[in-house]
Amino acid sequence: MTMFDRRVVLAGLAATAAMPAAADAQAPTKITYWAWTEHVAAANAVKGEFEKQNPGITVEVVNLNPFDLQDKFLVALAAGTGGPDVALILQRRFDGYLPTGGLLDTTSAMAPLKESFPASVYASLGTGGKTFAVPYDQNPAVYFYRADIFEANGIKAPLETWDDVVAAGRILAAKGIFIGHVSSPSGVPGVANLVQYLQSRNAQIFTADGKLIRDNKLAQETLQFYFDLARKEKIVFESRNNAPEFFQAIKDSRIAGYAVPAWAVFRLQKEAPEHAGKWRVMPWPKWGKDQPPTTGAWGGNVLAIPKSSRNKEAALKWAMFIGANELTQVKIWQEGHLVPAFAPALRSPELLKGEAYLGGQSIYEAGLKDRTLNGFNYFDWAKAEVIIGNQLDLMFGGKASPAETWAEIEKQLASQLGR
Amino acid sequence: MSEPSRADAPTPGLAAYLGTLIVLALLALVLTPVLWAVLSAFKSRADIFAGDVWPRRWSLENFDELLAKTFYLRWMVNSLVVALASTVLGLLFCSLGGYAFAKFDFPGKTVMFWVVIASVSIPAFTTVIPLFGWLAKLGLLDTYIVLILPFAANAFGIFLMRQYAMAVPNELLDAGRMDGAGEFRLYWSVVLPLLRPALGTVGVLIFIASWNSYIWPLVMMRSDEMLTLPVGVATLKGDQLPEYGMLMAASVLSSVPIIIAFLIMQRQFIAGLTQGAVK
Amino acid sequence: MSTPTAIGTGRAGFGPRLRRGLTPYLFLAPFFLTFIAFWLGPIIASLIYSFTDWRGFASPRFIGLGNYSKLFSDPRFWVALKNTLFYGFAYVTILNVSALALALCLDSAWLRFKNAVKVGFFLPVTISLVVAAVIFEMIFAKGVGLLNIVQKGLGLGEIDWLGDPRFSIWAIIILRVWRALGYYAVIYFAGLQGIPEDVKEAARLDGCSPWQVTRYVTLPLLKPVILFSVIMSTIWALELFDEPWVLTKGGPADSTLTIVIYLYQAGFQYVELGYAAAVSYVLTLMIVAIAIVQKLLSGREVA
């Protein structure tokens, strides 16, 4: 081996050895927070304030893909090490982490604040009177619609009930324009769309204590309605969630409305800036003239702290700062139009600000303020979503009627979840 | 590399052109999605789903945004360092191992060979949780080492190197030993030069495997600046607000180093051939 | 890493002989040391977990073969198995035939623009998966996607590639072959370059046509490379996850559910870690079995 060769090899080895770039010696009060895009922006915006109020604690905000984040979090939880101090967890995945026993009990910190959160949000934080997370946001749905197309076709907005939606949809369908979106094929991602309809009607799948509801007429009826929008009335656009053909149809003005949480306005702005001023928002339609004004949701997020965190106290402080604090909770509305879980934040004038894209309309005022969000009981939801998503696919594939589909869903949930 | 380099029988012109035409047609098919990605990278964000092929207006806004808003360059450096170090170390370890299997007889050889082969057949998901805990204890999370060392001596590389090393003439090795060369010296100055074509191929394969690796760096890296390109780029997909424009720009930019690496290693192994090292 | 030993004296003695005896072990040490340091413990640990009910933080509870019997009685596992085998067979065949054909073209005398062709076919390898998924979503999109536009132009009608359970697995195969073709062509091309020119020349002088040279000289000599490539692509096919996960999440109606998606759901989403470990050991055994069968079918050339 010549001198030169040896040097190359040694240099290579030295280079590999000298590369742990991030500082290994973590200061005892540095906490790590895992989140994604809009939440990262919100966290970065309030981080300075937190650090000022809590001298000696610094926060590192890590931006991850939301689904990757859930996987990373689970690996760390199961390995009992290597996790963040605080992580933003999808509500739909949260109940799966509970049985791991790896989450910090937040009961004593949360109990005094119980009244500051919607009961449905608070109830989703744990089981048996204990909480294992800090609430963060909710995703209540509104109805986006094209004011120009409605007007041109003599449709008067807001549409008060689903019957009105169907009637308007028929007018538009005659011209090849859709008034909604149904996720078909559905798969797991599409289940969230159906849940909006179920939740707004308080059509639970599980009771509050986790028992599967059998012979669930209300859920079956809702599924029938969802199916009929697509296949009997043919007034909604069918595609997978966020499919390219969906956004192309939006851009081509072939979709005049759809029900979705408020954050969709950012997506519309991105995909169709040319429609600025044409879109408006109305509240989720009622299920009948005398029915209560409610809405459904796509499932929000919560803040969880792994027990393995070396700075539990600081971590809890940060979680409370972004979850149970007006300043931060208003920020998540500004950054991502995620509706605060912390009730006092809902009174902020920020929420009433108009959107240029919606012709100056405030989404919160026009679409959410006088709607209540029912709770929805998620249990073993990761598994339930797969079962439901598959059966919806079979239904839309013409293999089973909505009634048969719901019966099969119940049967499989019962046998596989044992609830 | 100069073409045509190989002395085939002279071929009839028409058939050659026809054959070339067919291959080029297939190439066009394969390149369509690539071209789409490139064109999309130059579209403005709103036109990506507009359904037309050419950008309505050529724009660099995706590239600007990508470089301004993300750690893109840092991710690229991370990926390059990891892929290059993995390639160098991998080539060393795999050629040593492959040569040992090809040219030595020793007790336990068969068992060891099957251990090597069996190690590939265990899906990554199997071991990730206990392995993560172990690496965390070693303090290796969020370091380059954790992306390089566990895969440096990989079974595919050893297997492939063994194929090529078997072609090394025994007489050459024996002659070396007669001359009193030590075993490592024999490997370094006789075997390794003969393995040059294999080094080029295996090098490309290791580089790409490392460059495209996703789940592993995703689980092991913990800070924004330490992500590798695929993991970093995936953060642009988000949940409800995918940054498709930046995604396309990121993909176009990140293809550049890999194409360069490919060309260099190709030349490397063609050079090895034209020197007539292996015959 | 071993250091260069002092140059021997040439005298036949105990020293060099022992050194030579140890040499293969030293050369294999990097593999076995890293294997023991990183992989062995976790492999054993997860084997143990596969006999337990383990849901993360709490201690695993030993349940014997419970996970394995649950696995074999779950109809979804059999769906995943069927899909994986079907996909694996189609993918490995299409991929290897086309990669070999491409490599033969690249190795031939008649092809023009060789460098451009080589780089061109290699380009898809460089596109990251997330981006490839976005592009193929647009290409496969119902009605407005490029593929459907072309189909309609040819009078073939519309196909909902990602939404129709009959076609979804083919959409995955198309994407996967597209991503892998250049990679395998490189392997085959390297193998072809290793075949001595004089052997082919001799065949030609004996009056063989170019096709006969390929059929009776090149391909038999290429057999170890073909076997390597087939085994390698089979192993990776059986571990298929990325493409269906980003494109279809295993749907619609489980038509693209693979064993690794099944494993991923069990482990990472349902947090049934013991069960997931059992699934992965069944998969490992399958892979080893198939690799052995492929090796036996091919004769004695390798190992």
Short mmCIF file of C-alpha atoms in Angstrom, two decimals, chain B residues 61-271:
data_model
loop_
_atom_site.label_atom_id
_atom_site.label_comp_id
_atom_site.label_asym_id
_atom_site.label_seq_id
_atom_site.Cartn_x
_atom_site.Cartn_y
_atom_site.Cartn_z
CA GLU B 61 -40.15 30.16 -8.73
CA ASN B 62 -40.15 26.53 -7.60
CA PHE B 63 -36.36 26.44 -7.50
CA ASP B 64 -36.16 29.79 -5.72
CA GLU B 65 -38.68 28.73 -3.12
CA LEU B 66 -37.02 25.36 -2.62
CA LEU B 67 -33.64 26.88 -1.93
CA ALA B 68 -35.02 29.68 0.22
CA LYS B 69 -37.50 27.77 2.35
CA THR B 70 -35.89 24.38 2.92
CA PHE B 71 -32.55 22.89 3.90
CA TYR B 72 -32.27 21.56 0.38
CA LEU B 73 -28.56 22.12 -0.13
CA ARG B 74 -27.77 20.71 3.28
CA TRP B 75 -29.86 17.62 2.50
CA MET B 76 -28.00 17.22 -0.74
CA VAL B 77 -24.65 17.45 1.05
CA ASN B 78 -25.85 14.87 3.58
CA SER B 79 -26.95 12.51 0.84
CA LEU B 80 -23.73 12.95 -1.09
CA VAL B 81 -21.51 12.38 1.93
CA VAL B 82 -23.46 9.31 2.97
CA ALA B 83 -23.69 7.84 -0.52
CA LEU B 84 -20.03 8.42 -1.32
CA ALA B 85 -18.76 7.12 2.01
CA SER B 86 -21.07 4.11 1.71
CA THR B 87 -19.75 3.44 -1.77
CA VAL B 88 -16.07 3.67 -0.83
CA LEU B 89 -16.42 1.64 2.34
CA GLY B 90 -18.82 -0.79 0.71
CA LEU B 91 -16.50 -1.44 -2.21
CA LEU B 92 -13.63 -2.12 0.16
CA PHE B 93 -15.56 -4.46 2.43
CA CYS B 94 -17.44 -6.24 -0.33
CA SER B 95 -14.40 -6.83 -2.51
CA LEU B 96 -12.50 -8.20 0.49
CA GLY B 97 -15.38 -10.52 1.36
CA GLY B 98 -16.12 -11.55 -2.20
CA TYR B 99 -12.47 -12.30 -2.86
CA ALA B 100 -12.23 -14.40 0.32
CA PHE B 101 -15.23 -16.49 -0.75
CA ALA B 102 -13.99 -16.85 -4.30
CA LYS B 103 -10.36 -17.74 -3.79
CA PHE B 104 -9.89 -19.30 -0.38
CA ASP B 105 -10.91 -22.61 1.13
CA PHE B 106 -11.42 -22.50 4.83
CA PRO B 107 -13.38 -24.26 7.54
CA GLY B 108 -16.90 -22.83 7.90
CA LYS B 109 -16.95 -21.33 4.41
CA THR B 110 -20.30 -22.77 3.38
CA VAL B 111 -22.00 -21.79 6.62
CA MET B 112 -20.58 -18.30 6.45
CA PHE B 113 -21.68 -17.93 2.85
CA TRP B 114 -25.25 -18.86 3.72
CA VAL B 115 -25.27 -16.47 6.65
CA VAL B 116 -24.32 -13.74 4.23
CA ILE B 117 -27.05 -14.72 1.78
CA ALA B 118 -29.69 -15.17 4.49
CA SER B 119 -28.95 -11.73 5.89
CA VAL B 120 -30.56 -10.17 2.79
CA SER B 121 -33.80 -12.00 3.17
CA ILE B 122 -34.79 -10.38 6.45
CA PRO B 123 -37.12 -7.46 5.74
CA ALA B 124 -35.98 -4.15 7.18
CA PHE B 125 -39.21 -3.71 9.10
CA THR B 126 -38.42 -6.78 11.17
CA THR B 127 -35.46 -5.41 12.96
CA VAL B 128 -36.06 -1.69 12.96
CA ILE B 129 -37.49 -1.32 16.45
CA PRO B 130 -34.91 -3.31 18.46
CA LEU B 131 -32.17 -1.92 16.23
CA PHE B 132 -33.34 1.62 16.83
CA GLY B 133 -33.15 1.11 20.58
CA TRP B 134 -29.66 -0.34 20.29
CA LEU B 135 -28.39 2.48 18.08
CA ALA B 136 -29.90 5.06 20.42
CA LYS B 137 -27.97 3.48 23.29
CA LEU B 138 -24.79 3.68 21.25
CA GLY B 139 -25.52 7.37 20.68
CA LEU B 140 -25.47 6.93 16.93
CA LEU B 141 -28.86 8.45 16.08
CA ASP B 142 -28.71 11.51 13.88
CA THR B 143 -25.14 10.80 12.75
CA TYR B 144 -23.76 9.93 9.33
CA ILE B 145 -22.24 6.78 10.80
CA VAL B 146 -25.61 5.19 11.36
CA LEU B 147 -26.45 5.63 7.68
CA ILE B 148 -23.13 4.24 6.48
CA LEU B 149 -21.68 1.55 8.69
CA PRO B 150 -24.55 -0.94 9.15
CA PHE B 151 -24.82 -1.42 5.37
CA ALA B 152 -21.18 -1.08 4.38
CA ALA B 153 -20.58 -4.81 4.15
CA ASN B 154 -23.71 -5.92 2.36
CA ALA B 155 -24.56 -9.32 1.00
CA PHE B 156 -25.38 -8.26 -2.54
CA GLY B 157 -22.04 -6.57 -2.94
CA ILE B 158 -20.16 -9.55 -1.53
CA PHE B 159 -22.09 -11.93 -3.75
CA LEU B 160 -21.49 -9.89 -6.88
CA MET B 161 -17.82 -9.36 -6.08
CA ARG B 162 -17.42 -13.07 -5.53
CA GLN B 163 -18.77 -13.71 -9.05
CA TYR B 164 -16.11 -11.49 -10.55
CA ALA B 165 -13.31 -12.55 -8.24
CA MET B 166 -13.75 -16.16 -9.31
CA ALA B 167 -12.48 -15.12 -12.73
CA VAL B 168 -9.15 -13.97 -11.31
CA PRO B 169 -6.55 -16.50 -12.51
CA ASN B 170 -5.07 -18.58 -9.70
CA GLU B 171 -1.66 -18.57 -11.41
CA LEU B 172 -1.47 -14.83 -10.95
CA LEU B 173 -2.08 -15.16 -7.22
CA ASP B 174 0.35 -18.01 -6.85
CA ALA B 175 2.99 -16.06 -8.73
CA GLY B 176 2.44 -13.16 -6.37
CA ARG B 177 2.84 -15.42 -3.37
CA MET B 178 6.00 -16.88 -4.84
CA ASP B 179 7.34 -13.36 -5.04
CA GLY B 180 6.64 -13.10 -1.35
CA ALA B 181 3.74 -10.66 -1.46
CA GLY B 182 1.61 -10.55 1.69
CA GLU B 183 -2.06 -11.46 1.34
CA PHE B 184 -3.37 -7.95 1.76
CA ARG B 185 -0.82 -6.62 -0.67
CA LEU B 186 -1.86 -9.31 -3.14
CA TYR B 187 -5.46 -8.21 -2.75
CA TRP B 188 -4.64 -4.55 -3.05
CA SER B 189 -2.24 -4.56 -5.97
CA VAL B 190 -3.28 -7.67 -7.94
CA VAL B 191 -6.89 -8.54 -7.22
CA LEU B 192 -8.40 -5.08 -6.85
CA PRO B 193 -7.17 -3.78 -10.21
CA LEU B 194 -8.58 -6.89 -11.85
CA LEU B 195 -11.92 -6.27 -10.16
CA ARG B 196 -12.18 -2.80 -11.63
CA PRO B 197 -15.21 -3.48 -13.84
CA ALA B 198 -16.99 -5.02 -10.88
CA LEU B 199 -16.08 -2.04 -8.72
CA GLY B 200 -17.78 0.23 -11.25
CA THR B 201 -20.97 -1.80 -11.31
CA VAL B 202 -21.20 -2.53 -7.62
CA GLY B 203 -20.25 1.08 -6.93
CA VAL B 204 -23.21 2.34 -8.98
CA LEU B 205 -25.52 -0.09 -7.22
CA ILE B 206 -24.34 0.81 -3.71
CA PHE B 207 -24.43 4.53 -4.47
CA ILE B 208 -27.98 4.37 -5.70
CA ALA B 209 -29.20 2.11 -2.94
CA SER B 210 -27.84 4.60 -0.44
CA TRP B 211 -29.05 7.66 -2.34
CA ASN B 212 -32.62 6.36 -2.64
CA SER B 213 -32.79 4.80 0.81
CA TYR B 214 -35.88 6.06 2.61
CA ILE B 215 -37.16 4.20 5.65
CA TRP B 216 -33.77 3.88 7.31
CA PRO B 217 -32.72 7.56 7.33
CA LEU B 218 -36.31 8.48 8.10
CA VAL B 219 -36.24 6.51 11.31
CA MET B 220 -32.66 7.28 12.31
CA MET B 221 -32.35 11.02 11.66
CA ARG B 222 -33.80 13.46 14.14
CA SER B 223 -33.13 17.01 13.03
CA ASP B 224 -34.05 19.03 9.95
CA GLU B 225 -30.44 19.57 8.93
CA MET B 226 -29.52 15.90 9.14
CA LEU B 227 -32.21 14.56 6.83
CA THR B 228 -31.20 13.00 3.54
CA LEU B 229 -32.74 14.16 0.29
CA PRO B 230 -35.56 11.61 -0.08
CA VAL B 231 -36.71 12.15 3.50
CA GLY B 232 -36.31 15.91 3.32
CA VAL B 233 -38.13 16.11 0.01
CA ALA B 234 -40.98 14.05 1.44
CA THR B 235 -41.64 16.77 4.00
CA LEU B 236 -42.79 18.89 1.06
CA LYS B 237 -45.64 16.50 0.43
CA GLY B 238 -47.24 17.48 3.75
CA ASP B 239 -50.76 16.46 4.59
CA GLN B 240 -53.22 18.82 2.99
CA LEU B 241 -50.85 21.33 1.43
CA PRO B 242 -48.48 19.48 -0.88
CA GLU B 243 -45.79 21.65 -2.43
CA TYR B 244 -45.81 19.91 -5.79
CA GLY B 245 -43.81 22.61 -7.53
CA MET B 246 -40.96 22.43 -5.03
CA LEU B 247 -41.13 18.63 -5.13
CA MET B 248 -40.57 18.59 -8.88
CA ALA B 249 -37.75 21.12 -8.63
CA ALA B 250 -36.14 19.08 -5.88
CA SER B 251 -36.28 15.96 -7.98
CA VAL B 252 -34.74 17.61 -11.01
CA LEU B 253 -31.89 19.07 -8.98
CA SER B 254 -31.19 15.88 -7.09
CA SER B 255 -30.89 13.87 -10.29
CA VAL B 256 -27.84 15.83 -11.34
CA PRO B 257 -25.24 14.39 -8.91
CA ILE B 258 -26.49 10.87 -9.41
CA ILE B 259 -26.14 11.15 -13.18
CA ILE B 260 -22.62 12.47 -12.75
CA ALA B 261 -21.76 9.61 -10.40
CA PHE B 262 -23.19 7.16 -12.90
CA LEU B 263 -21.12 8.57 -15.75
CA ILE B 264 -17.92 8.54 -13.71
CA MET B 265 -18.35 4.98 -12.56
CA GLN B 266 -19.36 3.82 -16.02
CA ARG B 267 -16.19 5.32 -17.45
CA GLN B 268 -14.24 3.72 -14.63
CA PHE B 269 -15.33 0.26 -15.49
CA ILE B 270 -15.11 0.69 -19.24
CA ALA B 271 -11.57 1.94 -18.67
#
